[in-house]
mmCIF file of C-alpha atoms in Angstrom:
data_model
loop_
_atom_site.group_PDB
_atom_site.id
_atom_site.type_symbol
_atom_site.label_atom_id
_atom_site.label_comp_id
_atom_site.label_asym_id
_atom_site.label_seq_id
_atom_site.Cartn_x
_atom_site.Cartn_y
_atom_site.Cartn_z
ATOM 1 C CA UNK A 540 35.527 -2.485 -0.632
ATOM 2 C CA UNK A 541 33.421 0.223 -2.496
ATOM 3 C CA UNK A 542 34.222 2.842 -4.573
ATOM 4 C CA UNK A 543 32.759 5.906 -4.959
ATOM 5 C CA UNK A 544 33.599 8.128 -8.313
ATOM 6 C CA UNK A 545 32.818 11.692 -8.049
ATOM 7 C CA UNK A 546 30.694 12.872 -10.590
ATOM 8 C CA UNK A 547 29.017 17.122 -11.041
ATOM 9 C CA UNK A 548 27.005 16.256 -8.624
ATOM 10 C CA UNK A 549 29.660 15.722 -5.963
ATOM 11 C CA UNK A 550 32.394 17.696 -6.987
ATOM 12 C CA UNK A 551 33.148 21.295 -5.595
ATOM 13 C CA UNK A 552 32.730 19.667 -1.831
ATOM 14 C CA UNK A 553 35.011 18.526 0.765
ATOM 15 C CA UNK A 554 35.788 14.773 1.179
ATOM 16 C CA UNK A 555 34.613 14.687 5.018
ATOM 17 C CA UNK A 556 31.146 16.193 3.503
ATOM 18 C CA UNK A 557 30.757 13.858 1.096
ATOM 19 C CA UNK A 558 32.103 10.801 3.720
ATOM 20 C CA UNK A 559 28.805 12.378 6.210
ATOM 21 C CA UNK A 560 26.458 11.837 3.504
ATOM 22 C CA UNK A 561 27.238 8.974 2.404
ATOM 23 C CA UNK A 562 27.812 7.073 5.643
ATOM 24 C CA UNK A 563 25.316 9.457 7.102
ATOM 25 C CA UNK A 564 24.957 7.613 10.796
ATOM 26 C CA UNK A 565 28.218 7.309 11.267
ATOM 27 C CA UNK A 566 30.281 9.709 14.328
ATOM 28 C CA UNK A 567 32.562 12.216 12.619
ATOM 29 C CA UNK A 568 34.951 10.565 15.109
ATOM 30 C CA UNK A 569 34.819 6.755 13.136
ATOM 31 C CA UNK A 570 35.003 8.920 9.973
ATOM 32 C CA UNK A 571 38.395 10.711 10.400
ATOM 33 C CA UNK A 572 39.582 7.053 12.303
ATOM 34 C CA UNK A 573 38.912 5.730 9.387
ATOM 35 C CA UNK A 574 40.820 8.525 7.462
ATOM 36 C CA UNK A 575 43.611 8.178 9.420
ATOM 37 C CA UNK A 576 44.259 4.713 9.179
ATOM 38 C CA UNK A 577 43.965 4.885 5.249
ATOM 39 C CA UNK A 578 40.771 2.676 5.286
ATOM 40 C CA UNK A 579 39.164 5.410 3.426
ATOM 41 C CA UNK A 580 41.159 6.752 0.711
ATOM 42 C CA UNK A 581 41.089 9.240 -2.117
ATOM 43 C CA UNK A 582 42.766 8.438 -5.999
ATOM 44 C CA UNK A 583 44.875 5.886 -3.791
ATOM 45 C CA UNK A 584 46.380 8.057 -1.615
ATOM 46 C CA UNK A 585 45.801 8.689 2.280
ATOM 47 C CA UNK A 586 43.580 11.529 2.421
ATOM 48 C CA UNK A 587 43.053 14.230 5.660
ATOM 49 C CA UNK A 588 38.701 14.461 4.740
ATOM 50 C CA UNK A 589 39.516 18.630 4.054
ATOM 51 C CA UNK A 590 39.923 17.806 0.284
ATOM 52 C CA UNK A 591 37.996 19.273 -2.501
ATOM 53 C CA UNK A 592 36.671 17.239 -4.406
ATOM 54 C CA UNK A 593 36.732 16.810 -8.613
ATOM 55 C CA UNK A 594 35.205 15.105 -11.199
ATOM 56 C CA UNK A 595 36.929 11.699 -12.110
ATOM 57 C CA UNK A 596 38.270 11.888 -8.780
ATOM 58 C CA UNK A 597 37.558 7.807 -6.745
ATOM 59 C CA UNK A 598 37.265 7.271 -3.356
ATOM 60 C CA UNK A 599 37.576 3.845 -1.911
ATOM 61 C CA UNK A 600 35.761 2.797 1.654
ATOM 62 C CA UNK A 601 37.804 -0.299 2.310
ATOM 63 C CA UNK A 602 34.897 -1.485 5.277
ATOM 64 C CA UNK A 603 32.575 -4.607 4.840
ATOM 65 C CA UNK A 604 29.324 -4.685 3.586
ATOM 66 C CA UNK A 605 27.783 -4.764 6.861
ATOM 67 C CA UNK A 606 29.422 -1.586 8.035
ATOM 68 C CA UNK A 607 28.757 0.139 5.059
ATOM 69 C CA UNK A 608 25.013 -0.496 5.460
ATOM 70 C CA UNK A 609 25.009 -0.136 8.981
ATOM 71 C CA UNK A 610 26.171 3.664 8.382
ATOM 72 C CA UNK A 611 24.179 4.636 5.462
ATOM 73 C CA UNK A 612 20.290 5.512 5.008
ATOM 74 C CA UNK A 613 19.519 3.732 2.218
ATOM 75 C CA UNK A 614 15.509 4.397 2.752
ATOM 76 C CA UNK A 615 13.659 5.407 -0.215
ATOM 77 C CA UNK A 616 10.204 6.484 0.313
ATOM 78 C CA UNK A 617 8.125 5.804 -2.586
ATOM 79 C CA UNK A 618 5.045 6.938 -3.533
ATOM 80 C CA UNK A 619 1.863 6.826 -5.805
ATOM 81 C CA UNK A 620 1.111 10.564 -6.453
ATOM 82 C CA UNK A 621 1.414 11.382 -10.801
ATOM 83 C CA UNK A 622 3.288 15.017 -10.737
ATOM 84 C CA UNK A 623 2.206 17.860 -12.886
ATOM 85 C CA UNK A 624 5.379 18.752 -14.569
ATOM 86 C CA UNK A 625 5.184 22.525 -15.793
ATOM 87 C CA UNK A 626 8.703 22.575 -17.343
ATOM 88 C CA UNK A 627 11.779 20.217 -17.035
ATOM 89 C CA UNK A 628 15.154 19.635 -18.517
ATOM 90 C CA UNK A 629 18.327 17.490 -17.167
ATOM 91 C CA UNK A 630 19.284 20.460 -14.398
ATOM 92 C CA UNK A 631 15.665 21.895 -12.950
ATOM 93 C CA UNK A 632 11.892 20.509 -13.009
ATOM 94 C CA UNK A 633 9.150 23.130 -12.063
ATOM 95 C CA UNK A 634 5.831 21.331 -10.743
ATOM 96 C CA UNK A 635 2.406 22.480 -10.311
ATOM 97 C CA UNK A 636 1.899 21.584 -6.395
ATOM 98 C CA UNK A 637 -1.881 21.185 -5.745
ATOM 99 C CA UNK A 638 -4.035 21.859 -2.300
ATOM 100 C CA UNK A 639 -3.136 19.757 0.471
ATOM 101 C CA UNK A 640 0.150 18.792 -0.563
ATOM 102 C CA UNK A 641 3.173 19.310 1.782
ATOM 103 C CA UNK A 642 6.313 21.008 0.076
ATOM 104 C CA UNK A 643 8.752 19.086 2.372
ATOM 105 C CA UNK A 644 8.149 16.685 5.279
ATOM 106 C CA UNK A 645 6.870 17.969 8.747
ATOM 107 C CA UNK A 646 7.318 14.614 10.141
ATOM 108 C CA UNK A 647 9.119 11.551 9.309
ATOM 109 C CA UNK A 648 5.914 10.492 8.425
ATOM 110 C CA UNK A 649 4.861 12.311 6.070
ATOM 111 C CA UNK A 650 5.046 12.243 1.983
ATOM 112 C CA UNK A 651 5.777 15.561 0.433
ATOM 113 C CA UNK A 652 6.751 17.135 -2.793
ATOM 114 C CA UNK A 653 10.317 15.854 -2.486
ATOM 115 C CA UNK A 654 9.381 12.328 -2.188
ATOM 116 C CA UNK A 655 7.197 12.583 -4.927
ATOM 117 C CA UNK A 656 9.954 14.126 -7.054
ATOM 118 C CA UNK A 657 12.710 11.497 -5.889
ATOM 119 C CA UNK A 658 10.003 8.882 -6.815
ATOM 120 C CA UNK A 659 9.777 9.883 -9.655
ATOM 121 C CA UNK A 660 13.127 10.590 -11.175
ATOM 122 C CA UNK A 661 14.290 7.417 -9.643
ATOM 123 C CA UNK A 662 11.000 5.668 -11.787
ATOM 124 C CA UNK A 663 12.074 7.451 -14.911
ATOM 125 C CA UNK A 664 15.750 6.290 -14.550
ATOM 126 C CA UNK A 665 16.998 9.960 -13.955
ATOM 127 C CA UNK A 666 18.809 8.538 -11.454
ATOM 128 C CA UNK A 667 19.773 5.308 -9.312
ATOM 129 C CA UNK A 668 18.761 4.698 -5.600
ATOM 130 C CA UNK A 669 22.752 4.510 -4.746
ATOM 131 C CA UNK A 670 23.305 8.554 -6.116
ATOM 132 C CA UNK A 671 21.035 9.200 -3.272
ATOM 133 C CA UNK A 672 23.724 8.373 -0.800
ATOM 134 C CA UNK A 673 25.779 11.737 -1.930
ATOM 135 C CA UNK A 674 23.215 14.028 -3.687
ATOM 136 C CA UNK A 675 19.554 14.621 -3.276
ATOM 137 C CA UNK A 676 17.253 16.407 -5.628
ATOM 138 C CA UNK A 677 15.170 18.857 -3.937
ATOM 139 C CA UNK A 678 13.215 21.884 -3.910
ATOM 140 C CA UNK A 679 14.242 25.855 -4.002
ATOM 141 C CA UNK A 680 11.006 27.568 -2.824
ATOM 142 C CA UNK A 681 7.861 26.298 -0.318
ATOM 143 C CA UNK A 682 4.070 26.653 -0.683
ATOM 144 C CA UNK A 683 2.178 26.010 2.638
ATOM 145 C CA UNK A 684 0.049 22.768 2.072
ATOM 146 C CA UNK A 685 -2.895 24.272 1.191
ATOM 147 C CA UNK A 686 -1.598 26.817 -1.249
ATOM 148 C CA UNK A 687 -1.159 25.702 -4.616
ATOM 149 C CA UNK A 688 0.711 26.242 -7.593
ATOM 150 C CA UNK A 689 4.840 26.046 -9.098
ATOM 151 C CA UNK A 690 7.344 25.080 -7.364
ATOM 152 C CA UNK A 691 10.928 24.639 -8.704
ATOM 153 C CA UNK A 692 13.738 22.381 -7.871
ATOM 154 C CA UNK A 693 17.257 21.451 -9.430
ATOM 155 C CA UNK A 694 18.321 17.923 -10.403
ATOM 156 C CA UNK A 695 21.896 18.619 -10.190
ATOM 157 C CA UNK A 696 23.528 19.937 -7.052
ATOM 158 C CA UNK A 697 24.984 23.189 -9.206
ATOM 159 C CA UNK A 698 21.964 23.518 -10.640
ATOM 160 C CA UNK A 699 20.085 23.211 -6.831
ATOM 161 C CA UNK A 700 22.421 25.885 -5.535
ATOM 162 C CA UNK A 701 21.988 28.278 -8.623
ATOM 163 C CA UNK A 702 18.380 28.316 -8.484
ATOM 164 C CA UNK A 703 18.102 28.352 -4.385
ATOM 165 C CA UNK A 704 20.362 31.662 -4.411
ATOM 166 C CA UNK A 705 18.281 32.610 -6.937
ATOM 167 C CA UNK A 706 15.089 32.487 -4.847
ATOM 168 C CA UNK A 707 17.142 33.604 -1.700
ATOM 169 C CA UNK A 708 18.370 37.072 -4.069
ATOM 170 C CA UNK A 709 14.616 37.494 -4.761
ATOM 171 C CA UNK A 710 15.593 37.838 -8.496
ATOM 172 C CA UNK A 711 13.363 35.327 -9.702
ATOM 173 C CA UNK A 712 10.067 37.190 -9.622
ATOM 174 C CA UNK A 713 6.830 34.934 -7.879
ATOM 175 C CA UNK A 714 3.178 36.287 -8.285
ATOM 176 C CA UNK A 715 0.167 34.287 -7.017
ATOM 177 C CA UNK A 716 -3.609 34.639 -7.674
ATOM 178 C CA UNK A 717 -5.864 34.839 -5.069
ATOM 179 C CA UNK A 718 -9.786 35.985 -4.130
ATOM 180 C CA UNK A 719 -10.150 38.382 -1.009
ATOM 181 C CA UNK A 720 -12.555 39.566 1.132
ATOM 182 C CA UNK A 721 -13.834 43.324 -0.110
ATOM 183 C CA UNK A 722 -14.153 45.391 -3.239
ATOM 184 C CA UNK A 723 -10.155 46.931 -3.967
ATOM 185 C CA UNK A 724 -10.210 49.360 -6.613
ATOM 186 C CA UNK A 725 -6.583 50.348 -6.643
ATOM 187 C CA UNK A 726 -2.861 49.074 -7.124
ATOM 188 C CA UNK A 727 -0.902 49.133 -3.651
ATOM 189 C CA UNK A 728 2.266 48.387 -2.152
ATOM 190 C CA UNK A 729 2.123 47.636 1.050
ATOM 191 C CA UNK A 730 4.983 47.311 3.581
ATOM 192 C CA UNK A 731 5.357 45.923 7.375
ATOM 193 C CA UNK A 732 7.046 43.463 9.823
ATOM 194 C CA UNK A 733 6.052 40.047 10.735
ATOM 195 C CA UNK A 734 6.267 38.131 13.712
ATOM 196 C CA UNK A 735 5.585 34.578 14.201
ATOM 197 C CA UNK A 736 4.393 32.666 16.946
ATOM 198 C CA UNK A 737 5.783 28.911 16.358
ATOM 199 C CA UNK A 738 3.754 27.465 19.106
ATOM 200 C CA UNK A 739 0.604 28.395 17.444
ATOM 201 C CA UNK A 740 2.197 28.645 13.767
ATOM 202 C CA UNK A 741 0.720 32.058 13.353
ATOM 203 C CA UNK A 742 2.301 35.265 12.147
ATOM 204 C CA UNK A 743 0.987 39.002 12.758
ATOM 205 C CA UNK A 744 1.705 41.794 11.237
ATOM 206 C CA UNK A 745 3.078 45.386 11.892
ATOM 207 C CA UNK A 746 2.943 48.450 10.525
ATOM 208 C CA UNK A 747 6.119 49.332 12.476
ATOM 209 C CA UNK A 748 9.302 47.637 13.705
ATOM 210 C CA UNK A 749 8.714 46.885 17.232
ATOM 211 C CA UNK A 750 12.016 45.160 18.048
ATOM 212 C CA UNK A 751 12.502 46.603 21.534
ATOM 213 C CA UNK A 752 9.223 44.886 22.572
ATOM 214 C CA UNK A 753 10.734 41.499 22.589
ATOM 215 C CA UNK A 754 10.556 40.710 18.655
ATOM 216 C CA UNK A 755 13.594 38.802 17.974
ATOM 217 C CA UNK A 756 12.236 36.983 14.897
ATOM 218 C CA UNK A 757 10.786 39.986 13.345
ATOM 219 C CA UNK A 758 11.068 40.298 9.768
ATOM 220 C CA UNK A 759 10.342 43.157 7.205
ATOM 221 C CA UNK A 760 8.033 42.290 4.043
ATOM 222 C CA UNK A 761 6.731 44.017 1.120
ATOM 223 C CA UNK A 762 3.763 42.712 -0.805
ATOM 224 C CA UNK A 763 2.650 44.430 -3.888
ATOM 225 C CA UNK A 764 -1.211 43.843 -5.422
ATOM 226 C CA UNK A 765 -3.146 44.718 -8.345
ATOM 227 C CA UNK A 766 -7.065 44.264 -8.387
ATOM 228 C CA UNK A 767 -7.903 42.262 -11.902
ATOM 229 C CA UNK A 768 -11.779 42.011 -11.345
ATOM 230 C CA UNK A 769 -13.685 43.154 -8.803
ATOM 231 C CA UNK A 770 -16.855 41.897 -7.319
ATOM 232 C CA UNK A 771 -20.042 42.693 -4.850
ATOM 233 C CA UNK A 772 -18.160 41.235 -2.268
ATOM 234 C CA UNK A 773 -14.886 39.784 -3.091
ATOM 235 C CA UNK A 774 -11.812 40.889 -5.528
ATOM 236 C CA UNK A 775 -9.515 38.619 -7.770
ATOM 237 C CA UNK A 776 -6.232 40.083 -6.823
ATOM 238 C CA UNK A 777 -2.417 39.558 -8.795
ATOM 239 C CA UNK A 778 0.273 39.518 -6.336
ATOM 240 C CA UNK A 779 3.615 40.350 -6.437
ATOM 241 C CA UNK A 780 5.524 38.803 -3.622
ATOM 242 C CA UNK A 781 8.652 40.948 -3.138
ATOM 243 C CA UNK A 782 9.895 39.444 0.298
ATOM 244 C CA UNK A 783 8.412 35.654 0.869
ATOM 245 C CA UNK A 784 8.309 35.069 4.420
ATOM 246 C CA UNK A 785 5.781 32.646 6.511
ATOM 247 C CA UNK A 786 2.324 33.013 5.536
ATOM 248 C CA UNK A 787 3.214 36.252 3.883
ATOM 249 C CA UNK A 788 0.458 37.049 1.391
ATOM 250 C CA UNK A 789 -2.232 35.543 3.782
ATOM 251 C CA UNK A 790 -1.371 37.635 7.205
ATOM 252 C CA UNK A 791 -0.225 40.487 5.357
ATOM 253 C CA UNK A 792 -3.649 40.641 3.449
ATOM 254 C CA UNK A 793 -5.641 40.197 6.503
ATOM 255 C CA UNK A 794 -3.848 42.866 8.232
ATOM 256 C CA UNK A 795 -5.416 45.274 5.802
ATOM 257 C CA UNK A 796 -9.128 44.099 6.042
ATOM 258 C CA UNK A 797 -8.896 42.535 2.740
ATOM 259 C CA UNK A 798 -8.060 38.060 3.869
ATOM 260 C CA UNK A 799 -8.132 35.016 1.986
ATOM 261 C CA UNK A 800 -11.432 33.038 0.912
ATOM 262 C CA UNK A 801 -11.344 30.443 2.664
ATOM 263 C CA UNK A 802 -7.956 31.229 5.295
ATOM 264 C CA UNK A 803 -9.469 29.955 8.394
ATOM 265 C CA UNK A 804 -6.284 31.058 10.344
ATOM 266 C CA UNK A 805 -6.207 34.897 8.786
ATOM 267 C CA UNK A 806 -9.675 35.221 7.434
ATOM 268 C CA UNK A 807 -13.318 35.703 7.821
ATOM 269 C CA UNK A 808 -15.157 32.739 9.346
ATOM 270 C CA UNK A 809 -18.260 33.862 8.118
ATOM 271 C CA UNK A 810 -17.552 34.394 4.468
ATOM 272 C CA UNK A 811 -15.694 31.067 4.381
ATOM 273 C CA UNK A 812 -18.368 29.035 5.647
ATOM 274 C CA UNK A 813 -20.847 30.593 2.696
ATOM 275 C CA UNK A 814 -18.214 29.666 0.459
ATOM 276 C CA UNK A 815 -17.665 26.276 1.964
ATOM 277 C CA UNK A 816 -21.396 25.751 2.425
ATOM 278 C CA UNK A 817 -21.669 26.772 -1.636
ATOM 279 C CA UNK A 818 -18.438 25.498 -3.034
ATOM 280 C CA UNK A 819 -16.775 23.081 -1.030
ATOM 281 C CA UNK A 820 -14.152 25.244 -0.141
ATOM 282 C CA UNK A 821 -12.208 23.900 2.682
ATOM 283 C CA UNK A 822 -8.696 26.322 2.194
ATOM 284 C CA UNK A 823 -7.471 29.469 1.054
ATOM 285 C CA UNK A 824 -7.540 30.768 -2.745
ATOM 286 C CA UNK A 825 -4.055 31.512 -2.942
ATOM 287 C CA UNK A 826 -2.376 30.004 -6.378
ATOM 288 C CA UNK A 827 1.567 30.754 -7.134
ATOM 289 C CA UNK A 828 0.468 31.055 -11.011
ATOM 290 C CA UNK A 829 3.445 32.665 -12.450
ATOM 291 C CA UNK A 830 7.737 32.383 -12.251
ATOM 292 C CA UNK A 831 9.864 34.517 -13.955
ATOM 293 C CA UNK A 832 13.285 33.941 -14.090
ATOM 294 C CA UNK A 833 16.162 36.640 -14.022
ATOM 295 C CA UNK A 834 18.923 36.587 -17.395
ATOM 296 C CA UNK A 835 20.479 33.852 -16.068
ATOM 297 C CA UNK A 836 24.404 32.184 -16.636
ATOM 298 C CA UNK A 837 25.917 28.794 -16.158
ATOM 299 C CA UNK A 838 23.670 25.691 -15.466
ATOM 300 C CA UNK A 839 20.513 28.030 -15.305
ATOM 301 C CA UNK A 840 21.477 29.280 -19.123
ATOM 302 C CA UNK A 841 18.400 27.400 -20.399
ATOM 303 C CA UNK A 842 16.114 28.634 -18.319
ATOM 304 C CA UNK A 843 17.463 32.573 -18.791
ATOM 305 C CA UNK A 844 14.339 34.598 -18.534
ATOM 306 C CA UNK A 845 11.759 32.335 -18.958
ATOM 307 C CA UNK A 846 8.089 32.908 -17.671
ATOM 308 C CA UNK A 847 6.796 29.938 -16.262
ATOM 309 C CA UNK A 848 3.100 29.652 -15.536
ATOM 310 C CA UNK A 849 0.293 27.186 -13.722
ATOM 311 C CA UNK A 850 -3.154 26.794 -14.312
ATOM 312 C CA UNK A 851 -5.804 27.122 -11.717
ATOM 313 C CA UNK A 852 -6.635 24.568 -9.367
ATOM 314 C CA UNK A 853 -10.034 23.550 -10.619
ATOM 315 C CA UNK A 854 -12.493 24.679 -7.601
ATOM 316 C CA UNK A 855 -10.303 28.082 -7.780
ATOM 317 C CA UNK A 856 -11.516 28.409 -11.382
ATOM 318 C CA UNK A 857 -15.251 26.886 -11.323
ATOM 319 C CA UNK A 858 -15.352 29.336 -8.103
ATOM 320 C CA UNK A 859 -14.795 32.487 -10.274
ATOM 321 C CA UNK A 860 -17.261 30.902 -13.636
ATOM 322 C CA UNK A 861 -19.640 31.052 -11.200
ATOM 323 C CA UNK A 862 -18.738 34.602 -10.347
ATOM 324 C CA UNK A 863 -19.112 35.525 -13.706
ATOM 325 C CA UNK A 864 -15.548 35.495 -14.281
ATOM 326 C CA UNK A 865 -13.772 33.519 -17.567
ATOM 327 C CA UNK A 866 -10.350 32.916 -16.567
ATOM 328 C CA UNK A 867 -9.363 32.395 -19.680
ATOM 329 C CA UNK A 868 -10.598 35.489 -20.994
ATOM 330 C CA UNK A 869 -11.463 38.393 -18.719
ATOM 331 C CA UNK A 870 -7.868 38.325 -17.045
ATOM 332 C CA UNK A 871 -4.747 40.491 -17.866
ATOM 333 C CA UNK A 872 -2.108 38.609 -16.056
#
């Protein structure tokens, strides 16, 4: 027999979703058998799985060992990589995601940010390798794998859902760093609709909505810049990233003459090799440098307007020394 007592982090949900995460290989069908015939009860009592579920509330599996295990995915991928914590507190950890990183897995292969963070809180005894059966940590917003900078992610499943609507209201506001092609003088807000290819993982942009041409997936984005320093040949641009789609700030750049150093799917071959030939540079210079969070109630209360902010990957900021820029000095962020 095991018992199961329902904690925050698995309380507001129904007892069948609980029952599919914790025996998470197991048919629907066996679940609700097992309902039925009271070999899975709740405080005692036969239960229908359409329950909602409280704290203090215990739920017993009366099945052996070996089906128990046989059901559940008890796999814990850990890894080696040291995180660079920005901010963190017992609901939400914001980390500083560098180049080449994956924010989630693109195959079952991979390691990404989230098994770095599970890895980690399971390390610092945050939690135990059995919560993992009903509740997962994870992350509320995604960096390609070459951009850098914060991401954020709750620790407690109210806390998760808080500060993913958050990101999905677009009232937490995100603005990145990055060097461009071209000398901008001026502040802009520029507007469009992106498309994306998912054979080739490419998105293009347009300046109007061009749905009856077969654009099902098209999506409408707003990207706001503001030129800090400008140079012979390249500009250190602030961005305000209003809508957050695929790619966004990279395409939707590009579109306007003005792409990524070193965005070999949006940019300028040519100035990317001199930069790669000079600097090493191997991927765009796109940084998410800066989080601010909207007043904020609830399990976010903490966190209520708070600015959080990343350094610069180091090539990003040796890059603009040698420009003549000090990033610790000549910028008004």
């Amino acid at each position: 027999m095991k018992e199961i007592n329902i904690c925050e982090n698995e309380a507001g949900q129904r007892l069948d979703k609980l029952l599919g995460k914790y025996l998470k290989n197991a048919p629907k069908s066996f679940l609700y058998k097992m309902l039925r015939k009271k070999n899975i009860t709740l405080n005692g009592k036969k239960a229908a799985g359409n329950e909602k579920l409280n704290t203090g509330d215990i739920v017993r599996l009366f099945l052996s060992e070996e089906t128990i295990s046989k059901f559940s995915d008890t796999r814990i991928q850990y890894t080696k990589k040291a995180l660079h914590i920005l901010y963190e507190d017992k609901k939400v950890i914001f980390i500083n995601k560098p180049v080449g990183m994956l924010s989630q897995k693109a195959h079952p292969e991979d390691e990404s940010l989230v098994e770095h963070l599970l890895t980690y809180l399971l390390k610092s005894g945050q939690m135990k390798e059995e919560e993992l059966l009903t509740f997962r940590p994870s992350i509320c917003n995604r960096l390609d794998r070459n951009t850098s900078g914060i991401v954020a992610a709750g620790k407690t499943l109210a806390a998760l859902q808080q500060l993913t609507a958050c990101f999905r209201e677009r009232t937490v506001k995100k603005y990145y760093l990055c060097l461009v092609k071209g000398n901008i003088q001026s502040s802009e807000c520029i507007r469009g609709f992106l498309t994306k290819d998912k054979t080739l993982n490419k998105v293009t942009v347009l300046k109007k909505s061009d749905k009856k041409e077969g654009h099902e997936e098209e999506a409408y984005i707003e990207t706001e810049y503001v030129p800090l320093i400008s140079m012979e040949d390249t500009t250190l641009l602030k961005v305000h990233l209003i809508t957050g789609k695929t790619h966004q700030i990279r395409a939707h750049l590009a579109s306007i003459g003005h792409p990524l150093i070193g965005d070999y799917k949006y940019g300028d071959r040519k100035i990317n090799e001199s930069y790669k030939k000079e600097f090493g540079c191997r991927s765009q210079l796109l940084h998410a440098y800066r989080l601010v969070m909207p007043v904020c109630e609830g399990e976010l209360k903490e966190i209520s307007g708070m600015v959080i902010t990343a350094p610069l990957p180091s090539l990003f900021e040796r890059i603009l020394r040698v420009k003549g820029v000090n990033p610790d000095g000549d910028m008004e962020l």
